[in-house]
mmCIF file of C-alpha atoms in Angstrom:
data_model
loop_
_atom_site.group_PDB
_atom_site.id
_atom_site.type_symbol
_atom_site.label_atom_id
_atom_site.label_comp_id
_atom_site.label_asym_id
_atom_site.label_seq_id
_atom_site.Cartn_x
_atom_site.Cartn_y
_atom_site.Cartn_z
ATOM 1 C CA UNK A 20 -11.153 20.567 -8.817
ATOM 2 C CA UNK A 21 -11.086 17.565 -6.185
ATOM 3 C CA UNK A 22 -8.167 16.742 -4.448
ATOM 4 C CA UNK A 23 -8.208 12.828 -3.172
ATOM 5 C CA UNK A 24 -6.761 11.214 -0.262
ATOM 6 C CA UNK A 25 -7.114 7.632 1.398
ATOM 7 C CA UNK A 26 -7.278 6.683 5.213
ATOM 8 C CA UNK A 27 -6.741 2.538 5.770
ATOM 9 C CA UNK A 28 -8.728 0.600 8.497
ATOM 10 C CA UNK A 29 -5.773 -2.300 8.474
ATOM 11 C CA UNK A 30 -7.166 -5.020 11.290
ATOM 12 C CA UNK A 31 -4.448 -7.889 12.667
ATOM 13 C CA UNK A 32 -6.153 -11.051 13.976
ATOM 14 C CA UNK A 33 -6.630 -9.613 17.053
ATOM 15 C CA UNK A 34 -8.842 -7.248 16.128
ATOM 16 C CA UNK A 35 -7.031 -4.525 16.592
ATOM 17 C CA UNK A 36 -6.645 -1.500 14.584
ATOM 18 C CA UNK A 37 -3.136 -0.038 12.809
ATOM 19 C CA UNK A 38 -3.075 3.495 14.545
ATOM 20 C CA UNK A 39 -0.483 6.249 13.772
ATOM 21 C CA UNK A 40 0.343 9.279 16.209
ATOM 22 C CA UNK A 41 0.786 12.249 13.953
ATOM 23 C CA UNK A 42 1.819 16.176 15.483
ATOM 24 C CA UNK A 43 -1.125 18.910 13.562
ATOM 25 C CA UNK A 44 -1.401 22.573 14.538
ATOM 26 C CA UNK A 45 0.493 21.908 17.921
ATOM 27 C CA UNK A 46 -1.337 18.743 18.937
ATOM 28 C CA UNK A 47 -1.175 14.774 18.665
ATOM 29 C CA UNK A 48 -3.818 13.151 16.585
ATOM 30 C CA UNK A 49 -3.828 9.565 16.450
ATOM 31 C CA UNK A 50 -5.766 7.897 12.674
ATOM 32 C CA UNK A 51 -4.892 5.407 10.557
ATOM 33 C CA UNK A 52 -2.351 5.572 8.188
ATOM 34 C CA UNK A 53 -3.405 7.659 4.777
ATOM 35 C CA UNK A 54 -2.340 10.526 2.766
ATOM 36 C CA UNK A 55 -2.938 12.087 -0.707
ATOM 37 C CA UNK A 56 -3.506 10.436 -3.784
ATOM 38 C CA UNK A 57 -0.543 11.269 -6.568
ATOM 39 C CA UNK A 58 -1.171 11.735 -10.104
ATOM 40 C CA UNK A 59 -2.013 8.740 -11.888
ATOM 41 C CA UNK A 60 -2.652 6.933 -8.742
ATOM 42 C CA UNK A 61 -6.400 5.161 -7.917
ATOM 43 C CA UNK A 62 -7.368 4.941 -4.599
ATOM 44 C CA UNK A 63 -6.132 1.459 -3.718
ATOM 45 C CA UNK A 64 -2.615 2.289 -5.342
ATOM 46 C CA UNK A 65 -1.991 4.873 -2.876
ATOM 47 C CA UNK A 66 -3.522 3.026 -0.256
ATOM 48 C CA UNK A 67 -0.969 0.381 -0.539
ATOM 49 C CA UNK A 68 2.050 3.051 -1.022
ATOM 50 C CA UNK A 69 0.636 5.357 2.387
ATOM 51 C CA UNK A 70 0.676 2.678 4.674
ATOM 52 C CA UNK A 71 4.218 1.245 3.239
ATOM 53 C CA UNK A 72 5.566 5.061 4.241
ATOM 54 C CA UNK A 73 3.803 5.495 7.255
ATOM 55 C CA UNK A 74 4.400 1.830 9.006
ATOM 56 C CA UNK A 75 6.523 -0.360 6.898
ATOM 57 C CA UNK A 76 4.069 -3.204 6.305
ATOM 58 C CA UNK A 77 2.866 -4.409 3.038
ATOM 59 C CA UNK A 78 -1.114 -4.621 2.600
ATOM 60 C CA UNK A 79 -3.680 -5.609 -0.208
ATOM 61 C CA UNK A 80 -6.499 -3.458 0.011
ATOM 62 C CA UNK A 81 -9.612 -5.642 0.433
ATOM 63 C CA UNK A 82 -12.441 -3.241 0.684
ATOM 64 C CA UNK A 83 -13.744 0.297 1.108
ATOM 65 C CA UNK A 84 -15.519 1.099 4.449
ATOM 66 C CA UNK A 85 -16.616 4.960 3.576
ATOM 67 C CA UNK A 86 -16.100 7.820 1.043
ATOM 68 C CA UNK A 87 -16.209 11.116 3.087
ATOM 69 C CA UNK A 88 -16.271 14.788 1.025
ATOM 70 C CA UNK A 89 -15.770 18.208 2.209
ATOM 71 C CA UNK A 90 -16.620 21.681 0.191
ATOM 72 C CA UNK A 91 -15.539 24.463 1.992
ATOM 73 C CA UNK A 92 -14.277 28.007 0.838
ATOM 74 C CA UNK A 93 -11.338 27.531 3.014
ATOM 75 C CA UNK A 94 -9.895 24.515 2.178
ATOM 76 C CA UNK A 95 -11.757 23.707 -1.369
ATOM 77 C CA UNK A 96 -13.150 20.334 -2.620
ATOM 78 C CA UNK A 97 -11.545 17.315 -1.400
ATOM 79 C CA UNK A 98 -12.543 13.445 -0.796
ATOM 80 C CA UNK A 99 -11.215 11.119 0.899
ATOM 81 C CA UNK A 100 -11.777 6.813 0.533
ATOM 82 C CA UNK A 101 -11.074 5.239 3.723
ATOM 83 C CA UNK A 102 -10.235 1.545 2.591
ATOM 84 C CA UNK A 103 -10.211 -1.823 4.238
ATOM 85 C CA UNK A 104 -6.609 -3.710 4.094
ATOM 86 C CA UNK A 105 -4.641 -6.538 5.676
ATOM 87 C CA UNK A 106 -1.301 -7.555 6.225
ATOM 88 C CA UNK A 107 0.416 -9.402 3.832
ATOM 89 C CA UNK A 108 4.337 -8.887 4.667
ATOM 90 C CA UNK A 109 6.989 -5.823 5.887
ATOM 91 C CA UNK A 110 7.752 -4.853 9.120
ATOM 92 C CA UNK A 111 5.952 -2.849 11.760
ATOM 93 C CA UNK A 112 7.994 0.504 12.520
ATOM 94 C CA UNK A 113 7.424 4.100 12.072
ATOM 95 C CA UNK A 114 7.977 5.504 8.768
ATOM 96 C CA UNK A 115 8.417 9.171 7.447
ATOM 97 C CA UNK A 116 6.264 11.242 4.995
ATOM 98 C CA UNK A 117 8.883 11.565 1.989
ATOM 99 C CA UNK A 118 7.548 15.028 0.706
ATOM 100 C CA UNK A 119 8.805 16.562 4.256
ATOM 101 C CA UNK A 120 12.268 17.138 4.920
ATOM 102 C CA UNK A 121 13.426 15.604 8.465
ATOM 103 C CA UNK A 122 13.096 18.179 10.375
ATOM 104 C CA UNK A 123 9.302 18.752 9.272
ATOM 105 C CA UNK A 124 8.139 14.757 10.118
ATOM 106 C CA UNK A 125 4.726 14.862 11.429
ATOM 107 C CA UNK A 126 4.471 10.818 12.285
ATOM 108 C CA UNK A 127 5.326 10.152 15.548
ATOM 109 C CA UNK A 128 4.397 6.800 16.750
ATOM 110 C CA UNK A 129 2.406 3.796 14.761
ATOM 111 C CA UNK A 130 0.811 0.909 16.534
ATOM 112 C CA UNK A 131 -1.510 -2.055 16.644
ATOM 113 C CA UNK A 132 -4.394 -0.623 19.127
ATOM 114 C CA UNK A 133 -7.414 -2.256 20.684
ATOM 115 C CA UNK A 134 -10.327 -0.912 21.477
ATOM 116 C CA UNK A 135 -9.844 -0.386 24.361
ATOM 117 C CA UNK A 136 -6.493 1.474 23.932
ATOM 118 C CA UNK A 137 -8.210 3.726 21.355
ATOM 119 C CA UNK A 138 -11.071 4.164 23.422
ATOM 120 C CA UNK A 139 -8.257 6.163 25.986
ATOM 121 C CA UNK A 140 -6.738 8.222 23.226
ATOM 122 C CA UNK A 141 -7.508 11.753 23.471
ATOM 123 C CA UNK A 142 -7.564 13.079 19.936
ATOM 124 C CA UNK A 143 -8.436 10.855 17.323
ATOM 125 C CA UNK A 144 -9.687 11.335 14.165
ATOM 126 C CA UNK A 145 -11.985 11.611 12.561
ATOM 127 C CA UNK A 146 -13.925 12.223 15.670
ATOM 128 C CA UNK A 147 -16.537 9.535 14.756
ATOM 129 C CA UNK A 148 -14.253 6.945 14.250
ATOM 130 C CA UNK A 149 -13.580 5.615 17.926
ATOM 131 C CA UNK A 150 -17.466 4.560 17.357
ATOM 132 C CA UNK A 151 -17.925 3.979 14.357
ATOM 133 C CA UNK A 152 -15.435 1.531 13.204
ATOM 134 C CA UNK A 153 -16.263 -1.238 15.307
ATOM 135 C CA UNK A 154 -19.796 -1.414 14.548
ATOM 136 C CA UNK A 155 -18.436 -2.247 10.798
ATOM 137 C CA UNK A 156 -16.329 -4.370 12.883
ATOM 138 C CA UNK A 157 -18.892 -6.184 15.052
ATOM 139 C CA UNK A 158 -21.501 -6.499 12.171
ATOM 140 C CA UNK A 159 -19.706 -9.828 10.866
ATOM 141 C CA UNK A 160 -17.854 -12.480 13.228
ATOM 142 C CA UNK A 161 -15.080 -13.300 10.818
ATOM 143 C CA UNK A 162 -13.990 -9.549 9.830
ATOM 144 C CA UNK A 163 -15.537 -6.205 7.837
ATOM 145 C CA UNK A 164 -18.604 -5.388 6.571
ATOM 146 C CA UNK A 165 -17.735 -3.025 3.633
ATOM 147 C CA UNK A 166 -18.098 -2.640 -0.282
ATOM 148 C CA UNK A 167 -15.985 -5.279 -1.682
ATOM 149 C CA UNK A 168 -13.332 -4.588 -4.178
ATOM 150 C CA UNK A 169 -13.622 -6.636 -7.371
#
C-alpha cells in the first residue's frame, strides 16, 4: 500500500523560496513546507492545508515540479508530489503540526530564503534540491517550468 505526501516549492516575487526549519533524529533540516496526504485528500488539497499549518499563508497550487517514490523494506512504499504554489493571502509565521502535542513540535523556524541564503544552509532536503530547484527556476524568465495543473 502507498502512503502519499506533498512538499510545496511556494516562490514570492523575489524569487525566493518558502523554507521551513524542522528538528529530525537530533538535527535541523531546512525543506519546504509538506506533510502527508489524509484520507480523501488529492495532492493539491493537502498541499494547500500543509502549508496553511506549517506557515500561515494561503496558496493555490499552480503546478507540479516532481513526483519522487521510495520502496524500501524499512520504511515501505511511499510517494511524494512536490507541487508548485503561490501566495494568495494569510500571514507569514510559524505554524505547528496539529497531530503532535506541544511538546513534540518539530517546526522550528519558516522563512522566505534566497538562493543565496539556502545555498549556506547546512542540511537541506532533499539533498538535490539546493541545485535543482533553480534550474526549474531559471528555465523561464517570468516563473516555473513544471506540469501545469488543469
Amino acid at each position: 500500500m502507498w502512503v502519499g505526501g506533498v512538499r510545496v516549492v511556494v516562490v514570492n516575487d523575489k524569487k525566493e523560496i518558502l523554507m521551513v526549519k524542522q528538528h529530525h533524529e537530533n538535527r535541523d533540516i531546512w525543506m519546504v513546507p509538506g506533510g502527508g496526504i489524509e484520507e480523501g485528500e488529492n495532492s493539491i488539497q493537502a498541499s494547500v492545508r500543509e502549508v496553511k499549518e506549517e506557515t500561515g499563508l494561503d496558496i493555490t497550487v499552480t503546478g507540479m515540479a516532481w513526483h519522487m517514490e521510495e520502496v524500501s523494506e524499512a520504511r515501505g512504499q511511499r510517494f511524494v508530489n512536490y507541487m508548485v504554489g503561490k501566495v494568495e493571502g494569510g500571514q507569514l509565521n510559524l505554524g505547528r503540526d496539529p497531530e503532535l502535542d506541544d511538546d513534540k513540535q518539530v517546526l522550528r523556524e519558516v522563512a522566505f530564503m534566497s538562493k543565496e541564503e539556502i545555498d549556506e544552509l547546512v542540511n537541506v532536503f532533499p539533498d538535490f534540491f539546493r541545485d535543482e530547484i533553480w534550474d526549474i527556476l531559471d528555465e523561464e524568465p517570468n516563473g516555473m517550468t513544471y506540469y501545469k495543473l488543469r
